[in-house]
PDB file of C-alpha atoms in Angstrom:
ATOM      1  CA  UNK A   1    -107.599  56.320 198.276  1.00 80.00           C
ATOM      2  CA  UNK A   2    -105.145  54.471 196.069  1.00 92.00           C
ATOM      3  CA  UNK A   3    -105.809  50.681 195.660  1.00 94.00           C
ATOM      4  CA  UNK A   4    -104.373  47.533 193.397  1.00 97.00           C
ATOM      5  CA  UNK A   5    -101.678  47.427 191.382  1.00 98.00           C
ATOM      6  CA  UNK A   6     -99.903  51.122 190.342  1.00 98.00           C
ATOM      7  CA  UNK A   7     -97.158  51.231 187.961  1.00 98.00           C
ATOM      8  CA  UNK A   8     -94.283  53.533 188.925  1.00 98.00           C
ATOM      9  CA  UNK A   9     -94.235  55.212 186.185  1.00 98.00           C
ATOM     10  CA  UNK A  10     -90.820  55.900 184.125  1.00 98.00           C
ATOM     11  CA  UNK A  11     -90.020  59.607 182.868  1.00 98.00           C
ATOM     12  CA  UNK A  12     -89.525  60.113 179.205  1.00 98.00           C
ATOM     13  CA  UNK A  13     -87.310  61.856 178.021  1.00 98.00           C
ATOM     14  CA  UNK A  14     -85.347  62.893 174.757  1.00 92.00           C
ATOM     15  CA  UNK A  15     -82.213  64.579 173.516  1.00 82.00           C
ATOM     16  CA  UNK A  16     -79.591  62.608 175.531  1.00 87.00           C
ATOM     17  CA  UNK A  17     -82.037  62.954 178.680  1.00 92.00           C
ATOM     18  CA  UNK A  18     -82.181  66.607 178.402  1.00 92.00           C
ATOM     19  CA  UNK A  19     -85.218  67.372 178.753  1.00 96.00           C
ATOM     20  CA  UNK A  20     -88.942  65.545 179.329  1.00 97.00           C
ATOM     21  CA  UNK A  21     -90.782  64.002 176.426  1.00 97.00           C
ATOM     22  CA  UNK A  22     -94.156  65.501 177.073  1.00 97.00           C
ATOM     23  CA  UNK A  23     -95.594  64.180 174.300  1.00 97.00           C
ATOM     24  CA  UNK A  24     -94.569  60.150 174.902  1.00 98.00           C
ATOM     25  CA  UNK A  25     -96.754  60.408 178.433  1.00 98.00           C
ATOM     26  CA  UNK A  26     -99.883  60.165 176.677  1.00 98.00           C
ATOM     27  CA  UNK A  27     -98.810  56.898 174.790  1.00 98.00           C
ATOM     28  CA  UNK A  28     -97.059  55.331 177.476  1.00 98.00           C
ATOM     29  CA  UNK A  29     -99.950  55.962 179.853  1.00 98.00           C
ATOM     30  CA  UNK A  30    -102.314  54.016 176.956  1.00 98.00           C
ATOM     31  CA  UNK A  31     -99.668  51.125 177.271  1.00 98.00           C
ATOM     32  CA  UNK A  32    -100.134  50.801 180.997  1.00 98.00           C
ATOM     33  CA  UNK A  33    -103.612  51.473 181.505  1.00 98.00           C
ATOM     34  CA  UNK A  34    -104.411  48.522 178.527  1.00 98.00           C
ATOM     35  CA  UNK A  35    -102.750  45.957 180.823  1.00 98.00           C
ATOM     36  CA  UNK A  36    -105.039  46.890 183.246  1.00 98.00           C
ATOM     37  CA  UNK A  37    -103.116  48.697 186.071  1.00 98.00           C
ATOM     38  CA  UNK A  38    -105.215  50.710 188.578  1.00 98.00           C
ATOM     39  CA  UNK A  39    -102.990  53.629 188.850  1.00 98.00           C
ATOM     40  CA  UNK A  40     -99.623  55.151 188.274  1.00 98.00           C
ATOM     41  CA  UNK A  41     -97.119  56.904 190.615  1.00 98.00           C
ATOM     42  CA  UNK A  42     -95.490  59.587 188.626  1.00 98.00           C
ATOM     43  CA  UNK A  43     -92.063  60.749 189.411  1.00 98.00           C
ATOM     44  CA  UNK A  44     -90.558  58.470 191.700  1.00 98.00           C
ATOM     45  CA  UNK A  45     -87.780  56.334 192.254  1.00 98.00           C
ATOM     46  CA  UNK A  46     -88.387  54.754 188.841  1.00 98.00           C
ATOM     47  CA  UNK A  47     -89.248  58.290 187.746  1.00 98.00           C
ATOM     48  CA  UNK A  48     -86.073  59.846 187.921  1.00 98.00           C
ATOM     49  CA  UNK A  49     -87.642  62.443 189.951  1.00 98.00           C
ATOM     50  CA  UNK A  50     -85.057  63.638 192.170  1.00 97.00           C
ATOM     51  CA  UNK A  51     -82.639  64.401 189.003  1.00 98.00           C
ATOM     52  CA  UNK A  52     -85.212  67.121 187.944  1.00 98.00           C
ATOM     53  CA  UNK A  53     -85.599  70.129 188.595  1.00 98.00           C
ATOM     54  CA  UNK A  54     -88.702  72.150 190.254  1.00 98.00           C
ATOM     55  CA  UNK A  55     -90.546  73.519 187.088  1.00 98.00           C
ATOM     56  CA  UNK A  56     -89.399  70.188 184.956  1.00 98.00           C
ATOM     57  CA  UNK A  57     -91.258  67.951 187.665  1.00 98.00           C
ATOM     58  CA  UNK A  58     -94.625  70.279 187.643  1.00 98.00           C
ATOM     59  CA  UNK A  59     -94.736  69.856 184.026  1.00 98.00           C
ATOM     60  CA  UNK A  60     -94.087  65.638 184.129  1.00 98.00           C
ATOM     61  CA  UNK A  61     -97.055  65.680 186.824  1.00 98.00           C
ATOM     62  CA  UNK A  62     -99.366  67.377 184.622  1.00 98.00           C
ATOM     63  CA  UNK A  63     -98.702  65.522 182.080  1.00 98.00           C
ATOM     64  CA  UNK A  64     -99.240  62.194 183.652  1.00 98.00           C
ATOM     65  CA  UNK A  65    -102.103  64.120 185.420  1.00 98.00           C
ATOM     66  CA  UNK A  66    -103.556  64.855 182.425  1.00 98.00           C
ATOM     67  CA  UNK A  67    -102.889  61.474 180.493  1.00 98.00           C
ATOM     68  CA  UNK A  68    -104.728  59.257 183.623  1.00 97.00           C
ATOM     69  CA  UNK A  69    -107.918  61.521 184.411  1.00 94.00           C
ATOM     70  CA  UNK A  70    -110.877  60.144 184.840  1.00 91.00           C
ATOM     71  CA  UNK A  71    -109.411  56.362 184.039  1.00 94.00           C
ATOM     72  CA  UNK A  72    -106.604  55.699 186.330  1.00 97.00           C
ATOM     73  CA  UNK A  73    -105.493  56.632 190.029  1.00 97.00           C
ATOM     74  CA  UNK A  74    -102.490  59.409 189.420  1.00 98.00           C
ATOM     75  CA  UNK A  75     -99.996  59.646 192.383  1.00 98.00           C
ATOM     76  CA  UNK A  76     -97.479  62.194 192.300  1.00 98.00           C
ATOM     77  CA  UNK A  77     -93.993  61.618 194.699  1.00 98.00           C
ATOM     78  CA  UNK A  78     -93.178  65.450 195.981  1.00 98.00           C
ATOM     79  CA  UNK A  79     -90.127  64.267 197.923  1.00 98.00           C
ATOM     80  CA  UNK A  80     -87.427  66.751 197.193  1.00 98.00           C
ATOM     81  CA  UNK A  81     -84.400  67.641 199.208  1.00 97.00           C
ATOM     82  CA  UNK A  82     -86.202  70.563 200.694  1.00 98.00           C
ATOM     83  CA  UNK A  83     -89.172  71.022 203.029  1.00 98.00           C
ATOM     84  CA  UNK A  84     -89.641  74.017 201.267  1.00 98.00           C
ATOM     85  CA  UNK A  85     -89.752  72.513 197.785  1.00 98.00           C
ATOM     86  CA  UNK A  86     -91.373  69.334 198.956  1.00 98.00           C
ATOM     87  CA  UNK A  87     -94.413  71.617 199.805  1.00 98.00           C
ATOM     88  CA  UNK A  88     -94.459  73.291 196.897  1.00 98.00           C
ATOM     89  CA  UNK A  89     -94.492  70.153 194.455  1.00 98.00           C
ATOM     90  CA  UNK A  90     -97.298  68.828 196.903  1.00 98.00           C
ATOM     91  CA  UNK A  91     -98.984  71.806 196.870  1.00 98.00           C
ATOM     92  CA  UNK A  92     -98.957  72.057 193.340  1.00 98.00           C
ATOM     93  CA  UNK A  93     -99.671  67.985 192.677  1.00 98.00           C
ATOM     94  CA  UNK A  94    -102.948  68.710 194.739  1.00 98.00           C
ATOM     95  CA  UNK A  95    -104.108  72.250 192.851  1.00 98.00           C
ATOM     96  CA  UNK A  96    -103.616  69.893 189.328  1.00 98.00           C
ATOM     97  CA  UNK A  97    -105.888  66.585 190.285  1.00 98.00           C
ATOM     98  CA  UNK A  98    -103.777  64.652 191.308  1.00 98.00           C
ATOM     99  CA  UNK A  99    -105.448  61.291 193.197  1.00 98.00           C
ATOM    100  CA  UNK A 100    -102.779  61.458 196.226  1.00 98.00           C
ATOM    101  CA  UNK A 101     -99.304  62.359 196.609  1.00 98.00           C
ATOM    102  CA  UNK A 102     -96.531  60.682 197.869  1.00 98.00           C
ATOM    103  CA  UNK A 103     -92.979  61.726 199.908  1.00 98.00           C
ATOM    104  CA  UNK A 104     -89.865  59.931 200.723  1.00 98.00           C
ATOM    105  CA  UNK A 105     -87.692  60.885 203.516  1.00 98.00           C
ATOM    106  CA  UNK A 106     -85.251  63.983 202.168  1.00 97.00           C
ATOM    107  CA  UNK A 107     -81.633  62.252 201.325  1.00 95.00           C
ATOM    108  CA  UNK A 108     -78.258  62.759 202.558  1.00 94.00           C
ATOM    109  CA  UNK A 109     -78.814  64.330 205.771  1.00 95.00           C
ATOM    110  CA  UNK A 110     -80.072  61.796 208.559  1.00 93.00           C
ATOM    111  CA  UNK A 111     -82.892  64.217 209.850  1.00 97.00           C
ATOM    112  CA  UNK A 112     -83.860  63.048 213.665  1.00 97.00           C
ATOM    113  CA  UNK A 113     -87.813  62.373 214.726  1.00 98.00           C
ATOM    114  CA  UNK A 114     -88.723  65.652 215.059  1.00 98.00           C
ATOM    115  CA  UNK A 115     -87.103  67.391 211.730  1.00 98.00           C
ATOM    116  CA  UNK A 116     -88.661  64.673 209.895  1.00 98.00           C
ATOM    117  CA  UNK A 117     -91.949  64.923 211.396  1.00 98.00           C
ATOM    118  CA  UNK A 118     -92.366  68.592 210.707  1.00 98.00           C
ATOM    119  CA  UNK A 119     -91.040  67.824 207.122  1.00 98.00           C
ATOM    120  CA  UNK A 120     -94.029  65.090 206.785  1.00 98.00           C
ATOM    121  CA  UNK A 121     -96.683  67.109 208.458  1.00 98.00           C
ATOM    122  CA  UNK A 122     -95.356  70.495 205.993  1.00 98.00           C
ATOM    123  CA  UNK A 123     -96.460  68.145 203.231  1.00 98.00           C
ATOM    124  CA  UNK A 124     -98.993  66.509 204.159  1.00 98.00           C
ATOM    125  CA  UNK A 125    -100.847  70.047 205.045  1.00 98.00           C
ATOM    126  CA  UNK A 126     -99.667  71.354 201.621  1.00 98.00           C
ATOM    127  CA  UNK A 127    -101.437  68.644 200.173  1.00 98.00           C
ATOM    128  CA  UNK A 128    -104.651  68.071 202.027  1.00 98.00           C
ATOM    129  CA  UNK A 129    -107.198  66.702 202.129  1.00 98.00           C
ATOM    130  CA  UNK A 130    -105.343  64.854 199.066  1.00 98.00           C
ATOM    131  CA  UNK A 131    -104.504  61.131 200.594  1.00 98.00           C
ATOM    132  CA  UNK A 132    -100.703  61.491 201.533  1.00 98.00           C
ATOM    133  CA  UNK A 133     -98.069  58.869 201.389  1.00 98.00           C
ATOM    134  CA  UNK A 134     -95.078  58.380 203.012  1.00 98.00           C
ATOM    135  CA  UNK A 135     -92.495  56.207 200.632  1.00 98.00           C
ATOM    136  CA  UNK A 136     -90.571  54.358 203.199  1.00 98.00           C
ATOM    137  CA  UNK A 137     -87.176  53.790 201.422  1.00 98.00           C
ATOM    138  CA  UNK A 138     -84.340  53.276 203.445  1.00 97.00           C
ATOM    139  CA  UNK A 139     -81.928  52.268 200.650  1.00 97.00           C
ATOM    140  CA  UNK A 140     -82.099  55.624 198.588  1.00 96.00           C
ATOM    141  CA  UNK A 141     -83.017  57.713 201.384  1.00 97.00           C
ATOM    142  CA  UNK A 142     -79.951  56.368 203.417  1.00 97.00           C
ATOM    143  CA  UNK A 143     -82.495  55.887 206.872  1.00 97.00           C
ATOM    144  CA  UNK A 144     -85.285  54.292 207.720  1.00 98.00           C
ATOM    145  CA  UNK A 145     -88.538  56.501 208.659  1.00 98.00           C
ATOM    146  CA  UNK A 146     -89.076  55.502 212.850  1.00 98.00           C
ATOM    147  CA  UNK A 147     -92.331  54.154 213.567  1.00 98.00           C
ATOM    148  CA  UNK A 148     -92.926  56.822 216.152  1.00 98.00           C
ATOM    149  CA  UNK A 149     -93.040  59.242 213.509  1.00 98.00           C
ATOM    150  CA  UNK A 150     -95.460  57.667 211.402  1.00 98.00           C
ATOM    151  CA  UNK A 151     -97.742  57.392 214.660  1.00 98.00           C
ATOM    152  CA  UNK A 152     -97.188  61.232 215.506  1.00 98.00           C
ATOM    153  CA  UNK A 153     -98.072  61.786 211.845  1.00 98.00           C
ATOM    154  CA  UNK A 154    -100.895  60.085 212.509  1.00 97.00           C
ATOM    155  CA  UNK A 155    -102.285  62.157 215.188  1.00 97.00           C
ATOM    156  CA  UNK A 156    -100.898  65.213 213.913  1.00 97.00           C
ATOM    157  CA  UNK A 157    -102.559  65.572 210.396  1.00 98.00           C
ATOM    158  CA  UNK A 158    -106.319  64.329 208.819  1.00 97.00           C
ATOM    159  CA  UNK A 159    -104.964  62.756 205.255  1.00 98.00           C
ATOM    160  CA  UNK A 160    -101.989  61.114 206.051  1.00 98.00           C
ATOM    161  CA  UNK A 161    -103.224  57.670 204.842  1.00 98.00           C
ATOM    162  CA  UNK A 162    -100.786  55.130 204.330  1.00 98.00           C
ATOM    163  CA  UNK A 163     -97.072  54.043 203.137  1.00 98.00           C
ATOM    164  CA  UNK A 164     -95.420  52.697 200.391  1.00 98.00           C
ATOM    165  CA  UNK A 165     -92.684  50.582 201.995  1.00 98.00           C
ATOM    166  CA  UNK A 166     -89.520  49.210 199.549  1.00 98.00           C
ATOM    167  CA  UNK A 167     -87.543  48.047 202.226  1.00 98.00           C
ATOM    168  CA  UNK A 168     -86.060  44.842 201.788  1.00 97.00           C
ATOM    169  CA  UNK A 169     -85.814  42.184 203.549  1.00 97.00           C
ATOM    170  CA  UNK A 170     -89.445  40.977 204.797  1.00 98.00           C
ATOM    171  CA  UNK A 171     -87.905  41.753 208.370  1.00 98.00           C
ATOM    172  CA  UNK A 172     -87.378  45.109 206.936  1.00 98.00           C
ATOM    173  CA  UNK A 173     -90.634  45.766 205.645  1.00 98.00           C
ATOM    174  CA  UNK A 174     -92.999  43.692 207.975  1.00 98.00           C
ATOM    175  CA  UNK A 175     -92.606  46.527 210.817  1.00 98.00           C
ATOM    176  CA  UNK A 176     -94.723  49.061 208.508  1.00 98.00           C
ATOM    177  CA  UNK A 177     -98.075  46.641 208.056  1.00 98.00           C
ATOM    178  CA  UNK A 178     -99.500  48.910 210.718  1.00 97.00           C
ATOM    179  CA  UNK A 179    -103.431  48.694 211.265  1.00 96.00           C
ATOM    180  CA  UNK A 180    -104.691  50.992 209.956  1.00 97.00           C
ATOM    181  CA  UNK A 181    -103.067  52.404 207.618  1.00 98.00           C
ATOM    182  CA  UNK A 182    -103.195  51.326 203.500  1.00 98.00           C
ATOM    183  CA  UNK A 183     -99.337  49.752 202.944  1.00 98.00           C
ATOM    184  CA  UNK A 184     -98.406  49.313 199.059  1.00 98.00           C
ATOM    185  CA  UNK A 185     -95.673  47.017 198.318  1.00 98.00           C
ATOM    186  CA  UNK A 186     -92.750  48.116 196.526  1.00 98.00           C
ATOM    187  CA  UNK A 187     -90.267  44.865 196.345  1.00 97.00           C
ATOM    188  CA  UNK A 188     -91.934  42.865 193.827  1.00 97.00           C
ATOM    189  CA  UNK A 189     -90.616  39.682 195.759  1.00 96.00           C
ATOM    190  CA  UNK A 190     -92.216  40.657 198.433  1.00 97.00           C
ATOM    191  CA  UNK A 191     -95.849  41.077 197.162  1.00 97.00           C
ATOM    192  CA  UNK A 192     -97.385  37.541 198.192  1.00 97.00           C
ATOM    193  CA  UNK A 193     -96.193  38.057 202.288  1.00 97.00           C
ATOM    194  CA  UNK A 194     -97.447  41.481 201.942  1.00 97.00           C
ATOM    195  CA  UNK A 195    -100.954  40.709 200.857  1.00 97.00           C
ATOM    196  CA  UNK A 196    -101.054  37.780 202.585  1.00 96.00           C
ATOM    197  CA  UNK A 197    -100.839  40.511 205.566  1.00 97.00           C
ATOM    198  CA  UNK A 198    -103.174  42.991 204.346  1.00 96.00           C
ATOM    199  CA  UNK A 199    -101.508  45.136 202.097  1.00 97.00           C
ATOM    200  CA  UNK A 200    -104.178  47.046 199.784  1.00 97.00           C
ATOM    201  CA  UNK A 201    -101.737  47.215 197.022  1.00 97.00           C
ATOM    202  CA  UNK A 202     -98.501  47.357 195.464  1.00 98.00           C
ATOM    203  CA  UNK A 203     -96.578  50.107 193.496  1.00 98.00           C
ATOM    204  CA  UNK A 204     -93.609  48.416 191.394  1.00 98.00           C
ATOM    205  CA  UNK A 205     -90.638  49.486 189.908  1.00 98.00           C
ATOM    206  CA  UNK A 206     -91.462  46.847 187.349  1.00 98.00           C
ATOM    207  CA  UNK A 207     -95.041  47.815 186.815  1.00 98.00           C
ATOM    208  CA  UNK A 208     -93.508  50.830 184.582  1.00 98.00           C
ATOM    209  CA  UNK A 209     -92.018  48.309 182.112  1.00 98.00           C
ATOM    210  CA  UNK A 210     -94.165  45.287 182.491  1.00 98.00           C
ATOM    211  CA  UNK A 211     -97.708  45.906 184.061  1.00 98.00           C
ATOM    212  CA  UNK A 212     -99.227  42.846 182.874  1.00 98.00           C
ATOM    213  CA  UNK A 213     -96.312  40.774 184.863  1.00 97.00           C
ATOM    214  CA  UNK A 214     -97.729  42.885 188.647  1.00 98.00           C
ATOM    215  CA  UNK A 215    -101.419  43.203 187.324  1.00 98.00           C
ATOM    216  CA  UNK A 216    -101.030  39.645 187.481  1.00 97.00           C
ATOM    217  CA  UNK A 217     -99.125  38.897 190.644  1.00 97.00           C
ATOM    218  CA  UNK A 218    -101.299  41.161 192.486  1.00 97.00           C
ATOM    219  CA  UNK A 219    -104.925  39.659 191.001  1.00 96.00           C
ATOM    220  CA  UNK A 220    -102.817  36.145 192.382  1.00 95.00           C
ATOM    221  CA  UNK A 221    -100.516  36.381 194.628  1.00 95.00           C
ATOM    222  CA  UNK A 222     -99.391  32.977 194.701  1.00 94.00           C
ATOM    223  CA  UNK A 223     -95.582  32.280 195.498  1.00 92.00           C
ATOM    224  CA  UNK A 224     -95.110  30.646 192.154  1.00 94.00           C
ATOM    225  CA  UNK A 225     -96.193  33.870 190.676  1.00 94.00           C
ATOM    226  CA  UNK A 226     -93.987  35.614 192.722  1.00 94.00           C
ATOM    227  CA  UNK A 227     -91.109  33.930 192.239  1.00 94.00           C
ATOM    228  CA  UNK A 228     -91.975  34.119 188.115  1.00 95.00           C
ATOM    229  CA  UNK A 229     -92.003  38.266 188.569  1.00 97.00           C
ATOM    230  CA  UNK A 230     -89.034  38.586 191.005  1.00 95.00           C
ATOM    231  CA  UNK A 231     -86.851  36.814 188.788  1.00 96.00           C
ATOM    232  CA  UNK A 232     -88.120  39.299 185.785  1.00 97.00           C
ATOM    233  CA  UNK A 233     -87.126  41.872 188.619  1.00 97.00           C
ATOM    234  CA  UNK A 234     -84.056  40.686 188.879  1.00 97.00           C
ATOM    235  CA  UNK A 235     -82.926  40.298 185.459  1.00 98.00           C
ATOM    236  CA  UNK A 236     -83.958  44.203 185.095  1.00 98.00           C
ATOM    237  CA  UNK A 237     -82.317  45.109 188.277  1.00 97.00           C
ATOM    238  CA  UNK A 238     -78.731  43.502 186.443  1.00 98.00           C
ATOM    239  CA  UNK A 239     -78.800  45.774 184.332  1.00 98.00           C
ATOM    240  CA  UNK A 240     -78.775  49.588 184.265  1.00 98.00           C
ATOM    241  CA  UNK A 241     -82.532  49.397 185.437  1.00 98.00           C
ATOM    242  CA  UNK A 242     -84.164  52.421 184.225  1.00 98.00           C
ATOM    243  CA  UNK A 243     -82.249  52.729 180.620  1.00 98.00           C
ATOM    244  CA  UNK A 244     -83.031  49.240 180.437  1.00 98.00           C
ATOM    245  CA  UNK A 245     -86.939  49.398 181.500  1.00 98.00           C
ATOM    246  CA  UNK A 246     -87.057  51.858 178.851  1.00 98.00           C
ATOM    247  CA  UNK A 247     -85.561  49.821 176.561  1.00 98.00           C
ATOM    248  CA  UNK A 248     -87.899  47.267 177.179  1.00 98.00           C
ATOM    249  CA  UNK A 249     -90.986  49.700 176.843  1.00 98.00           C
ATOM    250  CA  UNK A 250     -89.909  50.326 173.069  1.00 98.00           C
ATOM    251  CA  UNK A 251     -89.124  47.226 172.409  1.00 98.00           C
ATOM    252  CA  UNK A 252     -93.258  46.233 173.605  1.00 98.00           C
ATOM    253  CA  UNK A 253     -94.587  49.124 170.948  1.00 97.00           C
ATOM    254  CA  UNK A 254     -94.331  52.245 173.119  1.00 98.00           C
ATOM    255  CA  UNK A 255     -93.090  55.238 171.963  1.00 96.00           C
ATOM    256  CA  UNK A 256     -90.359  56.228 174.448  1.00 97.00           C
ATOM    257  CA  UNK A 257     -86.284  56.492 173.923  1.00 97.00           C
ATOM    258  CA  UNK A 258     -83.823  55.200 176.343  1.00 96.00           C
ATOM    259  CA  UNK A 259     -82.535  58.540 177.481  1.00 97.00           C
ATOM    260  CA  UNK A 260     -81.976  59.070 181.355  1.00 98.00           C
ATOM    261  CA  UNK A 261     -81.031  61.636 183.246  1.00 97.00           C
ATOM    262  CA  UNK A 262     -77.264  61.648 183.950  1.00 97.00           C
ATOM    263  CA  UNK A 263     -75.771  61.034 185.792  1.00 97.00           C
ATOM    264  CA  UNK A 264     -77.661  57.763 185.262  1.00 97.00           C
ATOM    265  CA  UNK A 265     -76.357  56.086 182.010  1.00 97.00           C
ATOM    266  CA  UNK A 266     -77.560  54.500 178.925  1.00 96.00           C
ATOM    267  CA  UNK A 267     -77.170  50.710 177.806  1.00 98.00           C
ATOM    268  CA  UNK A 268     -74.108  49.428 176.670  1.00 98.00           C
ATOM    269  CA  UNK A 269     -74.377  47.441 173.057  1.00 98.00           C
ATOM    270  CA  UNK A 270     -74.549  43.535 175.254  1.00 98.00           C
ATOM    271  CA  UNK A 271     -76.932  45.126 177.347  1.00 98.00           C
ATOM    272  CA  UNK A 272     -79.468  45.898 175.134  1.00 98.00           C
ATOM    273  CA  UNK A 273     -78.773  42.237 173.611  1.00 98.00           C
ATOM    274  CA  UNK A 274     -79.845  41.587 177.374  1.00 98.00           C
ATOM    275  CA  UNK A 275     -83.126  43.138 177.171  1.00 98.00           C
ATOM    276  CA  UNK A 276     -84.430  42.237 173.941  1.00 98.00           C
ATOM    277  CA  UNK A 277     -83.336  38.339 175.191  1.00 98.00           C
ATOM    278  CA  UNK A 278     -85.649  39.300 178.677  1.00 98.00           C
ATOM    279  CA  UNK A 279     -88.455  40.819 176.391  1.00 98.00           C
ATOM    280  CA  UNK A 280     -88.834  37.993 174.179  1.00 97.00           C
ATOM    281  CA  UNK A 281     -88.718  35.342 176.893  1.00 96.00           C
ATOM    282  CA  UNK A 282     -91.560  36.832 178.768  1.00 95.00           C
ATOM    283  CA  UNK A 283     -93.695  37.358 175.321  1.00 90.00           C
ATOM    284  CA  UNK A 284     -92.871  33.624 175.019  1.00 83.00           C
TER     285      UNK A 284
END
């Protein structure tokens, strides 16, 4: 069962984003594990995992697999577009170690209650008795997950555990503190009202770039603290976020370019002015 703070992990890559750097994982896992994160979530939003392909994303989960055994909590995200491809990433998270895996709802098409409970329960069977997630993302998956399908997925499968919910606002994300169930908290604005409410942990965006700003806020959840980390958030979020997390990362010692995927682009010159301004106010 996951717990604490994970870092959703970024995806390195190299030559123009052309392929995964499966040698920075290692590294970059060091880096995240030293500021004393619980766990990582590989492949996700902040992953760029829906921009790869099948055998690209097996390889990225072994490596992160590989990197956290044994000293850190390694979830995988399986969602794909595909029920059939979904269970095959799940199935194959699960046959490599991973701790749990974790599936959003399948984009573009609004799937009603039952297509998207036989999607979940597909991939939560493929996976068991792994602990399966479902990422509750409304904004990138264009709909929000109904509450009568979590509860059917509830009675229908034995390791369907819990949610990660990035919804935004708190009226947004307060339906999904269901008892339970373990909810993480994605918004890092958001992480004092959710533990305040039970949450048993948080998987950030930001994490990947700055663990020791959400190791923090989620060892204190104070609102002050809060407010300190969503504004780091936010200055991120201005910016292309995950050229410029990267950026960051390199610019705090670890070994990782800024390449994306496109059709996600790199930093303009001001930008990365941007960044290094962000990184040295929060090592000051």
């Amino acid at each position: 069962m996951l717990h604490g703070a994970i870092a959703a992990a970024l995806t390195p890559l190299d030559g123009d984003g052309a392929s995964p750097d499966e040698d920075a994982v290692a590294p970059y896992v060091d880096f995240l594990a030293s500021h004393g994160v619980d766990g990582v979530l590989a492949l996700g939003t902040t992953g760029e995992g829906m921009l790869f392909d099948l055998d690209e994303r097996r390889r990225i989960a072994e490596r992160f697999i590989d990197a956290g055994r044994d000293r850190l909590q390694v979830a995988v995200h399986c969602g794909a577009q595909t029920t059939a491809d979904t269970v095959a990433l799940a199935e194959h998270a699960t046959m490599y170690g991973a701790n749990a895996v974790a599936v959003i709802a399948p984009p573009y098409f609004a799937l009603d209650a039952a297509e998207l409970l036989a999607h979940f329960e597909a991939a939560a069977r493929a996976c068991s008795p792994t602990p399966f997630y479902v990422y509750e993302f409304r904004a990138r998956s264009g709909y929000a997950v109904p509450l009568d399908v979590v509860a059917s997925l509830r009675e229908e499968t034995s390791n369907f555990v819990g949610l990660k919910v990035s919804d935004t606002p708190w009226e947004s994300f307060e339906p999904y503190l269901i008892e339970g169930l373990d909810i993480f908290v994605g918004p890092e604005a958001l992480i004092p009202q959710g533990f305040a409410r039970g949450a048993a942990g948080a998987v950030s965006g930001l994490g990947g770039s700055f663990p020791d700003a959400v190791v923090g806020l989620v060892s204190d959840p104070t609102p002050e603290r809060g407010a300190r980390v969503a504004a780091l958030r936010a200055s991120l979020q201005a910016l292309p976020f995950h050229a410029a997390s990267k950026t960051a990362l390199a610019l705090r010692g670890v070994p990782i370019r800024p390449d994306v995927r496109r059709p996600l682009r790199a930093l303009r010159d001001d930008e990365r002015h941007e960044v290094e301004r962000i990184v040295r106010e929060w090592a000051g």
